[in-house]
């Protein structure tokens, strides 16, 4: 047996040695999942595996996308490779046969691993599909959560929509593994939304038909990697000119994540106090990340590529010939605008959280930031507990929020680069698993204690020969 078949066997053997699949300790409840994970991307799959390893097995993952198309990788991401260094491990949770490297080497050999600089984007998605299949993670696709409803008995009723219409799913714990925008929304500046008709501008997270823009001119706003990913992708599909506009007079050159990865700032972030957490993240927001060199060079190599530094968009306007963009250095006309303007985190923006959003504690409720670093975008983030649980703004709301976990990018300020970030997942998943499993156990504490105190099954049943003779 060779290749992936052999690897699948290896995974099964490794899991058997770890007693994976042993009987759950969670008390059974009828018609109720112990945990429903919303989102079947890398965070949701890794969280499900982590819980299953902890013998929390009555778990369901739901995702709005068709199977195998969860998250950005094979949908709207347009870079050739991941930006993360290839040696970072994540959802394998320390099991060598579950790493991307093992999966890659099973198909391309160790020499093939040496040959790649970074992980090819679509191969990362293929790895996630394999991971889900080999671990038999229960995922229900094409099922979208529309509302989270706290039930009076402390459980949750999830209103979902799927191919068969609307229904509810009941769960004791809900994990929102809804991605980097899953704690808020993709950001489109209001002055653009207000001035232009839909179809004239696109956020980089949208499915953009660049082939339909062949021969045309596009303007891209933002200094992030996605600007250059989109420029090179659009130009490769025949777009005549792609102009990238950046507010700063220089592109960022330093990537704070690379420092975080090797300095303990990811793995040990939660050991910091709130002053230090805020300070680290204020600087992270301020510095941003540069594009990768290969993406930038790929974009810049096209004759139709233009870079405008020190060029914020002062205003935009729809004209008979397209979208007009005014910058401090001139006015430009484009057939379409592409916005690499990132995301904002704010539970109040999530429609599915509308029954609980106002009860959720934010950073601004729990921490008064020094004026020098205060940033309202940070203040909007939820102030999470050590296990990614949403905490109440006031004590009276504690019961209502009990059992709801935000395992998405909104954990950034409380738990650092963790959920939704490849560099952080290996540290984040065990914290989430502890948080969820501890709650499941503590909720049943009375029954657990009663059973323990009543436990009287003899284990020692041997008879000493002298005793036998005496009898
Ligand atoms: C273009 C791009 C490139 C990136 N490159 C890198 C990189 O190189 N390295 C790195 O470390 N990080 C990168 N990231 C950041 C991060 O790793 C990815 O966003 C990653 O996909 C996060 O994984 P996730 O599982 O948390 O979220 P996702 O992969 O986004 O998965 C979340 C899933 O939940 C689904 N969902 C959301 N809401 C609902 C709902 N209400 N009901 C049902 N389903 C729902 C979504 O549709 C999605 O399928 C990148 C992000 C983007 C956008």
PDB file of N, CA, C and O and ligand atoms in Angstrom, residues 38-45 62-65 69-73 76-79 81-84 124 128 143-146 177-182 186 204-205 226 229 258 350 352 407-409 419-423 425, ligand 1:
ATOM      1  N   UNK A  38     -20.786  25.806  14.243  1.00  0.00           N
ATOM      2  CA  UNK A  38     -21.254  26.501  13.046  1.00  0.00           C
ATOM      3  C   UNK A  38     -20.022  26.917  12.247  1.00  0.00           C
ATOM      4  O   UNK A  38     -19.226  27.737  12.706  1.00  0.00           O
ATOM      5  N   UNK A  39     -19.863  26.334  11.065  1.00  0.00           N
ATOM      6  CA  UNK A  39     -18.690  26.612  10.241  1.00  0.00           C
ATOM      7  C   UNK A  39     -17.826  25.363  10.102  1.00  0.00           C
ATOM      8  O   UNK A  39     -17.354  24.821  11.104  1.00  0.00           O
ATOM      9  N   UNK A  40     -17.664  24.922   8.864  1.00  0.00           N
ATOM     10  CA  UNK A  40     -16.890  23.698   8.602  1.00  0.00           C
ATOM     11  C   UNK A  40     -15.561  23.985   7.928  1.00  0.00           C
ATOM     12  O   UNK A  40     -15.049  23.153   7.185  1.00  0.00           O
ATOM     13  N   UNK A  41     -14.988  25.169   8.178  1.00  0.00           N
ATOM     14  CA  UNK A  41     -13.636  25.480   7.704  1.00  0.00           C
ATOM     15  C   UNK A  41     -12.614  24.825   8.626  1.00  0.00           C
ATOM     16  O   UNK A  41     -12.949  23.954   9.447  1.00  0.00           O
ATOM     17  N   UNK A  42     -11.360  25.260   8.515  1.00  0.00           N
ATOM     18  CA  UNK A  42     -10.301  24.633   9.309  1.00  0.00           C
ATOM     19  C   UNK A  42     -10.570  24.736  10.814  1.00  0.00           C
ATOM     20  O   UNK A  42     -10.306  23.781  11.561  1.00  0.00           O
ATOM     21  N   UNK A  43     -11.130  25.874  11.253  1.00  0.00           N
ATOM     22  CA  UNK A  43     -11.380  26.035  12.697  1.00  0.00           C
ATOM     23  C   UNK A  43     -12.473  25.082  13.168  1.00  0.00           C
ATOM     24  O   UNK A  43     -12.351  24.453  14.234  1.00  0.00           O
ATOM     25  N   UNK A  44     -13.556  24.982  12.389  1.00  0.00           N
ATOM     26  CA  UNK A  44     -14.661  24.108  12.776  1.00  0.00           C
ATOM     27  C   UNK A  44     -14.261  22.647  12.750  1.00  0.00           C
ATOM     28  O   UNK A  44     -14.597  21.873  13.667  1.00  0.00           O
ATOM     29  N   UNK A  45     -13.514  22.250  11.720  1.00  0.00           N
ATOM     30  CA  UNK A  45     -13.086  20.844  11.624  1.00  0.00           C
ATOM     31  C   UNK A  45     -12.110  20.512  12.759  1.00  0.00           C
ATOM     32  O   UNK A  45     -12.225  19.463  13.398  1.00  0.00           O
ATOM     33  N   UNK A  62     -22.169  22.329  11.083  1.00  0.00           N
ATOM     34  CA  UNK A  62     -22.982  22.764   9.932  1.00  0.00           C
ATOM     35  C   UNK A  62     -22.206  23.841   9.168  1.00  0.00           C
ATOM     36  O   UNK A  62     -21.414  24.584   9.747  1.00  0.00           O
ATOM     37  N   UNK A  63     -22.435  23.886   7.866  1.00  0.00           N
ATOM     38  CA  UNK A  63     -21.790  24.912   7.042  1.00  0.00           C
ATOM     39  C   UNK A  63     -22.724  25.266   5.897  1.00  0.00           C
ATOM     40  O   UNK A  63     -23.374  24.394   5.318  1.00  0.00           O
ATOM     41  N   UNK A  64     -22.716  26.552   5.564  1.00  0.00           N
ATOM     42  CA  UNK A  64     -23.649  27.032   4.538  1.00  0.00           C
ATOM     43  C   UNK A  64     -23.240  26.630   3.114  1.00  0.00           C
ATOM     44  O   UNK A  64     -24.060  26.683   2.201  1.00  0.00           O
ATOM     45  N   UNK A  65     -21.989  26.230   2.928  1.00  0.00           N
ATOM     46  CA  UNK A  65     -21.473  25.975   1.572  1.00  0.00           C
ATOM     47  C   UNK A  65     -21.637  24.515   1.166  1.00  0.00           C
ATOM     48  O   UNK A  65     -21.784  23.645   2.005  1.00  0.00           O
ATOM     49  N   UNK A  69     -16.229  23.125  -0.140  1.00  0.00           N
ATOM     50  CA  UNK A  69     -16.045  24.545  -0.527  1.00  0.00           C
ATOM     51  C   UNK A  69     -16.277  25.477   0.661  1.00  0.00           C
ATOM     52  O   UNK A  69     -16.775  26.581   0.515  1.00  0.00           O
ATOM     53  N   UNK A  70     -15.870  25.025   1.823  1.00  0.00           N
ATOM     54  CA  UNK A  70     -16.006  25.848   3.017  1.00  0.00           C
ATOM     55  C   UNK A  70     -14.848  26.857   3.048  1.00  0.00           C
ATOM     56  O   UNK A  70     -13.731  26.534   2.654  1.00  0.00           O
ATOM     57  N   UNK A  71     -15.141  28.044   3.509  1.00  0.00           N
ATOM     58  CA  UNK A  71     -14.075  29.040   3.685  1.00  0.00           C
ATOM     59  C   UNK A  71     -13.564  29.592   2.363  1.00  0.00           C
ATOM     60  O   UNK A  71     -14.133  29.351   1.293  1.00  0.00           O
ATOM     61  N   UNK A  72     -12.444  30.332   2.428  1.00  0.00           N
ATOM     62  CA  UNK A  72     -12.003  31.092   1.250  1.00  0.00           C
ATOM     63  C   UNK A  72     -11.207  30.313   0.211  1.00  0.00           C
ATOM     64  O   UNK A  72     -11.102  30.727  -0.935  1.00  0.00           O
ATOM     65  N   UNK A  73     -10.624  29.162   0.620  1.00  0.00           N
ATOM     66  CA  UNK A  73      -9.493  28.611  -0.149  1.00  0.00           C
ATOM     67  C   UNK A  73      -9.823  28.277  -1.595  1.00  0.00           C
ATOM     68  O   UNK A  73      -9.010  28.532  -2.486  1.00  0.00           O
ATOM     69  N   UNK A  76     -13.147  32.352  -2.891  1.00  0.00           N
ATOM     70  CA  UNK A  76     -12.790  33.722  -3.265  1.00  0.00           C
ATOM     71  C   UNK A  76     -11.321  34.075  -3.013  1.00  0.00           C
ATOM     72  O   UNK A  76     -10.908  35.181  -3.358  1.00  0.00           O
ATOM     73  N   UNK A  77     -10.533  33.174  -2.426  1.00  0.00           N
ATOM     74  CA  UNK A  77      -9.100  33.482  -2.258  1.00  0.00           C
ATOM     75  C   UNK A  77      -8.426  33.402  -3.627  1.00  0.00           C
ATOM     76  O   UNK A  77      -8.758  32.524  -4.433  1.00  0.00           O
ATOM     77  N   UNK A  78      -7.501  34.326  -3.890  1.00  0.00           N
ATOM     78  CA  UNK A  78      -6.932  34.397  -5.255  1.00  0.00           C
ATOM     79  C   UNK A  78      -5.411  34.353  -5.265  1.00  0.00           C
ATOM     80  O   UNK A  78      -4.790  34.597  -6.280  1.00  0.00           O
ATOM     81  N   UNK A  79      -4.818  34.006  -4.103  1.00  0.00           N
ATOM     82  CA  UNK A  79      -3.353  33.899  -4.120  1.00  0.00           C
ATOM     83  C   UNK A  79      -2.963  32.478  -4.545  1.00  0.00           C
ATOM     84  O   UNK A  79      -3.772  31.563  -4.494  1.00  0.00           O
ATOM     85  N   UNK A  81      -0.328  30.670  -3.185  1.00  0.00           N
ATOM     86  CA  UNK A  81       0.019  29.860  -1.994  1.00  0.00           C
ATOM     87  C   UNK A  81      -0.522  30.538  -0.736  1.00  0.00           C
ATOM     88  O   UNK A  81      -0.845  31.725  -0.753  1.00  0.00           O
ATOM     89  N   UNK A  82      -0.567  29.780   0.346  1.00  0.00           N
ATOM     90  CA  UNK A  82      -0.832  30.391   1.649  1.00  0.00           C
ATOM     91  C   UNK A  82       0.309  31.350   1.973  1.00  0.00           C
ATOM     92  O   UNK A  82       1.408  31.221   1.437  1.00  0.00           O
ATOM     93  N   UNK A  83       0.009  32.271   2.872  1.00  0.00           N
ATOM     94  CA  UNK A  83       1.054  33.225   3.279  1.00  0.00           C
ATOM     95  C   UNK A  83       1.869  32.679   4.449  1.00  0.00           C
ATOM     96  O   UNK A  83       2.975  33.131   4.712  1.00  0.00           O
ATOM     97  N   UNK A  84       1.299  31.731   5.142  1.00  0.00           N
ATOM     98  CA  UNK A  84       1.923  31.176   6.345  1.00  0.00           C
ATOM     99  C   UNK A  84       3.119  30.287   5.993  1.00  0.00           C
ATOM    100  O   UNK A  84       3.048  29.559   5.007  1.00  0.00           O
ATOM    101  N   UNK A 124      -4.206  23.209   0.079  1.00  0.00           N
ATOM    102  CA  UNK A 124      -4.631  23.337   1.476  1.00  0.00           C
ATOM    103  C   UNK A 124      -6.103  22.923   1.607  1.00  0.00           C
ATOM    104  O   UNK A 124      -6.490  22.202   2.527  1.00  0.00           O
ATOM    105  N   UNK A 128      -7.845  19.842   3.690  1.00  0.00           N
ATOM    106  CA  UNK A 128      -8.980  19.959   4.620  1.00  0.00           C
ATOM    107  C   UNK A 128     -10.069  18.937   4.277  1.00  0.00           C
ATOM    108  O   UNK A 128     -10.689  18.350   5.168  1.00  0.00           O
ATOM    109  N   UNK A 143     -26.250  24.238   4.975  1.00  0.00           N
ATOM    110  CA  UNK A 143     -27.129  24.503   6.119  1.00  0.00           C
ATOM    111  C   UNK A 143     -26.644  25.786   6.779  1.00  0.00           C
ATOM    112  O   UNK A 143     -25.528  25.829   7.305  1.00  0.00           O
ATOM    113  N   UNK A 144     -27.466  26.801   6.710  1.00  0.00           N
ATOM    114  CA  UNK A 144     -27.035  28.121   7.194  1.00  0.00           C
ATOM    115  C   UNK A 144     -27.764  28.476   8.481  1.00  0.00           C
ATOM    116  O   UNK A 144     -29.000  28.398   8.554  1.00  0.00           O
ATOM    117  N   UNK A 145     -26.985  28.846   9.480  1.00  0.00           N
ATOM    118  CA  UNK A 145     -27.570  29.316  10.737  1.00  0.00           C
ATOM    119  C   UNK A 145     -28.123  30.717  10.517  1.00  0.00           C
ATOM    120  O   UNK A 145     -27.408  31.605  10.044  1.00  0.00           O
ATOM    121  N   UNK A 146     -29.401  30.920  10.888  1.00  0.00           N
ATOM    122  CA  UNK A 146     -29.975  32.265  10.731  1.00  0.00           C
ATOM    123  C   UNK A 146     -30.237  32.938  12.075  1.00  0.00           C
ATOM    124  O   UNK A 146     -30.245  34.165  12.168  1.00  0.00           O
ATOM    125  N   UNK A 177     -17.685  28.858  14.674  1.00  0.00           N
ATOM    126  CA  UNK A 177     -16.401  28.782  13.958  1.00  0.00           C
ATOM    127  C   UNK A 177     -16.626  29.377  12.571  1.00  0.00           C
ATOM    128  O   UNK A 177     -16.408  28.741  11.553  1.00  0.00           O
ATOM    129  N   UNK A 178     -17.079  30.620  12.590  1.00  0.00           N
ATOM    130  CA  UNK A 178     -17.631  31.232  11.376  1.00  0.00           C
ATOM    131  C   UNK A 178     -16.621  32.071  10.586  1.00  0.00           C
ATOM    132  O   UNK A 178     -17.010  32.781   9.661  1.00  0.00           O
ATOM    133  N   UNK A 179     -15.342  31.990  10.958  1.00  0.00           N
ATOM    134  CA  UNK A 179     -14.319  32.592  10.099  1.00  0.00           C
ATOM    135  C   UNK A 179     -13.854  33.970  10.520  1.00  0.00           C
ATOM    136  O   UNK A 179     -14.261  34.501  11.550  1.00  0.00           O
ATOM    137  N   UNK A 180     -12.987  34.575   9.669  1.00  0.00           N
ATOM    138  CA  UNK A 180     -12.395  35.846  10.090  1.00  0.00           C
ATOM    139  C   UNK A 180     -13.414  36.990  10.065  1.00  0.00           C
ATOM    140  O   UNK A 180     -13.277  37.946  10.800  1.00  0.00           O
ATOM    141  N   UNK A 181     -14.410  36.873   9.232  1.00  0.00           N
ATOM    142  CA  UNK A 181     -15.449  37.902   9.234  1.00  0.00           C
ATOM    143  C   UNK A 181     -16.642  37.467  10.091  1.00  0.00           C
ATOM    144  O   UNK A 181     -17.618  38.207  10.224  1.00  0.00           O
ATOM    145  N   UNK A 182     -16.544  36.248  10.657  1.00  0.00           N
ATOM    146  CA  UNK A 182     -17.692  35.648  11.357  1.00  0.00           C
ATOM    147  C   UNK A 182     -18.043  36.330  12.661  1.00  0.00           C
ATOM    148  O   UNK A 182     -19.101  36.075  13.223  1.00  0.00           O
ATOM    149  N   UNK A 186     -17.417  41.859   6.548  1.00  0.00           N
ATOM    150  CA  UNK A 186     -16.448  42.478   5.653  1.00  0.00           C
ATOM    151  C   UNK A 186     -16.744  43.962   5.612  1.00  0.00           C
ATOM    152  O   UNK A 186     -17.917  44.375   5.578  1.00  0.00           O
ATOM    153  N   UNK A 204     -13.161  42.152  -1.885  1.00  0.00           N
ATOM    154  CA  UNK A 204     -12.330  41.018  -2.334  1.00  0.00           C
ATOM    155  C   UNK A 204     -12.886  39.673  -1.869  1.00  0.00           C
ATOM    156  O   UNK A 204     -12.504  38.631  -2.402  1.00  0.00           O
ATOM    157  N   UNK A 205     -13.792  39.678  -0.883  1.00  0.00           N
ATOM    158  CA  UNK A 205     -14.374  38.418  -0.413  1.00  0.00           C
ATOM    159  C   UNK A 205     -15.499  37.935  -1.318  1.00  0.00           C
ATOM    160  O   UNK A 205     -16.073  36.870  -1.082  1.00  0.00           O
ATOM    161  N   UNK A 226      -4.419  40.947  -0.039  1.00  0.00           N
ATOM    162  CA  UNK A 226      -5.513  40.645  -0.979  1.00  0.00           C
ATOM    163  C   UNK A 226      -5.552  41.621  -2.151  1.00  0.00           C
ATOM    164  O   UNK A 226      -6.000  41.264  -3.244  1.00  0.00           O
ATOM    165  N   UNK A 229      -3.070  40.161  -4.486  1.00  0.00           N
ATOM    166  CA  UNK A 229      -3.606  38.875  -4.978  1.00  0.00           C
ATOM    167  C   UNK A 229      -4.620  39.143  -6.078  1.00  0.00           C
ATOM    168  O   UNK A 229      -4.629  38.486  -7.124  1.00  0.00           O
ATOM    169  N   UNK A 258       5.119  37.157  11.999  1.00  0.00           N
ATOM    170  CA  UNK A 258       6.337  36.338  11.987  1.00  0.00           C
ATOM    171  C   UNK A 258       7.051  36.434  13.337  1.00  0.00           C
ATOM    172  O   UNK A 258       7.605  35.456  13.823  1.00  0.00           O
ATOM    173  N   UNK A 350     -23.889  40.814  13.574  1.00  0.00           N
ATOM    174  CA  UNK A 350     -24.226  39.447  13.164  1.00  0.00           C
ATOM    175  C   UNK A 350     -25.725  39.200  13.297  1.00  0.00           C
ATOM    176  O   UNK A 350     -26.255  39.196  14.422  1.00  0.00           O
ATOM    177  N   UNK A 352     -27.414  36.519  13.140  1.00  0.00           N
ATOM    178  CA  UNK A 352     -27.793  35.324  13.914  1.00  0.00           C
ATOM    179  C   UNK A 352     -27.656  35.551  15.426  1.00  0.00           C
ATOM    180  O   UNK A 352     -28.166  34.783  16.229  1.00  0.00           O
ATOM    181  N   UNK A 407     -15.540  30.996  18.412  1.00  0.00           N
ATOM    182  CA  UNK A 407     -14.252  30.463  17.955  1.00  0.00           C
ATOM    183  C   UNK A 407     -13.956  31.005  16.559  1.00  0.00           C
ATOM    184  O   UNK A 407     -13.734  30.269  15.603  1.00  0.00           O
ATOM    185  N   UNK A 408     -14.044  32.322  16.452  1.00  0.00           N
ATOM    186  CA  UNK A 408     -13.737  32.976  15.176  1.00  0.00           C
ATOM    187  C   UNK A 408     -12.758  34.116  15.462  1.00  0.00           C
ATOM    188  O   UNK A 408     -12.220  34.226  16.562  1.00  0.00           O
ATOM    189  N   UNK A 409     -12.563  34.965  14.481  1.00  0.00           N
ATOM    190  CA  UNK A 409     -11.519  35.993  14.626  1.00  0.00           C
ATOM    191  C   UNK A 409     -11.849  37.010  15.715  1.00  0.00           C
ATOM    192  O   UNK A 409     -10.991  37.811  16.078  1.00  0.00           O
ATOM    193  N   UNK A 419      -8.238  31.415  17.043  1.00  0.00           N
ATOM    194  CA  UNK A 419      -9.186  30.848  16.088  1.00  0.00           C
ATOM    195  C   UNK A 419      -9.031  31.586  14.764  1.00  0.00           C
ATOM    196  O   UNK A 419      -8.655  32.760  14.741  1.00  0.00           O
ATOM    197  N   UNK A 420      -9.297  30.903  13.665  1.00  0.00           N
ATOM    198  CA  UNK A 420      -9.254  31.493  12.320  1.00  0.00           C
ATOM    199  C   UNK A 420      -7.851  31.873  11.870  1.00  0.00           C
ATOM    200  O   UNK A 420      -7.703  32.416  10.798  1.00  0.00           O
ATOM    201  N   UNK A 421      -6.836  31.614  12.648  1.00  0.00           N
ATOM    202  CA  UNK A 421      -5.475  31.958  12.220  1.00  0.00           C
ATOM    203  C   UNK A 421      -4.642  30.683  12.280  1.00  0.00           C
ATOM    204  O   UNK A 421      -4.515  30.078  13.345  1.00  0.00           O
ATOM    205  N   UNK A 422      -4.088  30.314  11.151  1.00  0.00           N
ATOM    206  CA  UNK A 422      -3.365  29.042  11.107  1.00  0.00           C
ATOM    207  C   UNK A 422      -2.275  28.954  12.164  1.00  0.00           C
ATOM    208  O   UNK A 422      -2.083  27.921  12.786  1.00  0.00           O
ATOM    209  N   UNK A 423      -1.567  30.071  12.380  1.00  0.00           N
ATOM    210  CA  UNK A 423      -0.467  30.046  13.344  1.00  0.00           C
ATOM    211  C   UNK A 423      -0.964  29.814  14.762  1.00  0.00           C
ATOM    212  O   UNK A 423      -0.183  29.421  15.637  1.00  0.00           O
ATOM    213  N   UNK A 425      -3.998  28.080  15.679  1.00  0.00           N
ATOM    214  CA  UNK A 425      -4.994  27.030  15.935  1.00  0.00           C
ATOM    215  C   UNK A 425      -4.495  25.934  16.874  1.00  0.00           C
ATOM    216  O   UNK A 425      -5.266  25.396  17.658  1.00  0.00           O
TER     217      UNK A 425
HETATM  218  C1  LIG B   1      -8.086  35.522   1.125  1.00  0.00           C
HETATM  219  C2  LIG B   1      -7.594  35.011   2.427  1.00  0.00           C
HETATM  220  C3  LIG B   1      -6.317  34.480   2.547  1.00  0.00           C
HETATM  221  C4  LIG B   1      -5.852  34.020   3.768  1.00  0.00           C
HETATM  222  N1  LIG B   1      -4.594  33.490   3.851  1.00  0.00           N
HETATM  223  C5  LIG B   1      -4.144  33.058   5.037  1.00  0.00           C
HETATM  224  C6  LIG B   1      -2.862  32.463   5.163  1.00  0.00           C
HETATM  225  O1  LIG B   1      -2.144  32.329   4.203  1.00  0.00           O
HETATM  226  N2  LIG B   1      -2.458  32.040   6.380  1.00  0.00           N
HETATM  227  C7  LIG B   1      -3.266  32.146   7.488  1.00  0.00           C
HETATM  228  O2  LIG B   1      -2.866  31.756   8.577  1.00  0.00           O
HETATM  229  N3  LIG B   1      -4.478  32.702   7.386  1.00  0.00           N
HETATM  230  C8  LIG B   1      -4.939  33.149   6.205  1.00  0.00           C
HETATM  231  N4  LIG B   1      -6.195  33.671   6.136  1.00  0.00           N
HETATM  232  C9  LIG B   1      -6.964  33.809   7.392  1.00  0.00           C
HETATM  233  C10 LIG B   1      -7.637  32.486   7.846  1.00  0.00           C
HETATM  234  O3  LIG B   1      -6.699  31.437   7.931  1.00  0.00           O
HETATM  235  C11 LIG B   1      -8.746  32.089   6.909  1.00  0.00           C
HETATM  236  O4  LIG B   1      -9.723  33.080   6.885  1.00  0.00           O
HETATM  237  C12 LIG B   1      -9.393  30.762   7.287  1.00  0.00           C
HETATM  238  O5  LIG B   1     -10.300  30.412   6.306  1.00  0.00           O
HETATM  239  C13 LIG B   1     -10.060  30.807   8.653  1.00  0.00           C
HETATM  240  O6  LIG B   1     -10.578  29.544   8.915  1.00  0.00           O
HETATM  241  P1  LIG B   1     -11.969  29.384   9.666  1.00  0.00           P
HETATM  242  O7  LIG B   1     -12.300  27.940   9.690  1.00  0.00           O
HETATM  243  O8  LIG B   1     -11.898  30.106  10.943  1.00  0.00           O
HETATM  244  O9  LIG B   1     -13.013  30.172   8.762  1.00  0.00           O
HETATM  245  P2  LIG B   1     -13.516  29.832   7.309  1.00  0.00           P
HETATM  246  O10 LIG B   1     -12.516  29.040   6.586  1.00  0.00           O
HETATM  247  O11 LIG B   1     -13.974  31.111   6.712  1.00  0.00           O
HETATM  248  O12 LIG B   1     -14.755  28.884   7.585  1.00  0.00           O
HETATM  249  C14 LIG B   1     -15.921  29.378   8.194  1.00  0.00           C
HETATM  250  C15 LIG B   1     -17.091  28.700   7.538  1.00  0.00           C
HETATM  251  O13 LIG B   1     -18.280  29.039   8.244  1.00  0.00           O
HETATM  252  C16 LIG B   1     -19.293  29.285   7.307  1.00  0.00           C
HETATM  253  N5  LIG B   1     -20.323  30.096   7.935  1.00  0.00           N
HETATM  254  C17 LIG B   1     -20.220  31.373   8.367  1.00  0.00           C
HETATM  255  N6  LIG B   1     -21.397  31.784   8.880  1.00  0.00           N
HETATM  256  C18 LIG B   1     -22.241  30.735   8.787  1.00  0.00           C
HETATM  257  C19 LIG B   1     -23.596  30.547   9.128  1.00  0.00           C
HETATM  258  N7  LIG B   1     -24.323  31.523   9.701  1.00  0.00           N
HETATM  259  N8  LIG B   1     -24.165  29.348   8.901  1.00  0.00           N
HETATM  260  C20 LIG B   1     -23.435  28.334   8.326  1.00  0.00           C
HETATM  261  N9  LIG B   1     -22.151  28.471   7.960  1.00  0.00           N
HETATM  262  C21 LIG B   1     -21.563  29.655   8.191  1.00  0.00           C
HETATM  263  C22 LIG B   1     -18.561  30.006   6.194  1.00  0.00           C
HETATM  264  O14 LIG B   1     -19.279  30.063   5.001  1.00  0.00           O
HETATM  265  C23 LIG B   1     -17.292  29.172   6.096  1.00  0.00           C
HETATM  266  O15 LIG B   1     -17.447  28.068   5.246  1.00  0.00           O
HETATM  267  C24 LIG B   1      -6.681  34.109   4.921  1.00  0.00           C
HETATM  268  C25 LIG B   1      -7.957  34.639   4.797  1.00  0.00           C
HETATM  269  C26 LIG B   1      -8.417  35.078   3.572  1.00  0.00           C
HETATM  270  C27 LIG B   1      -9.811  35.643   3.497  1.00  0.00           C
END
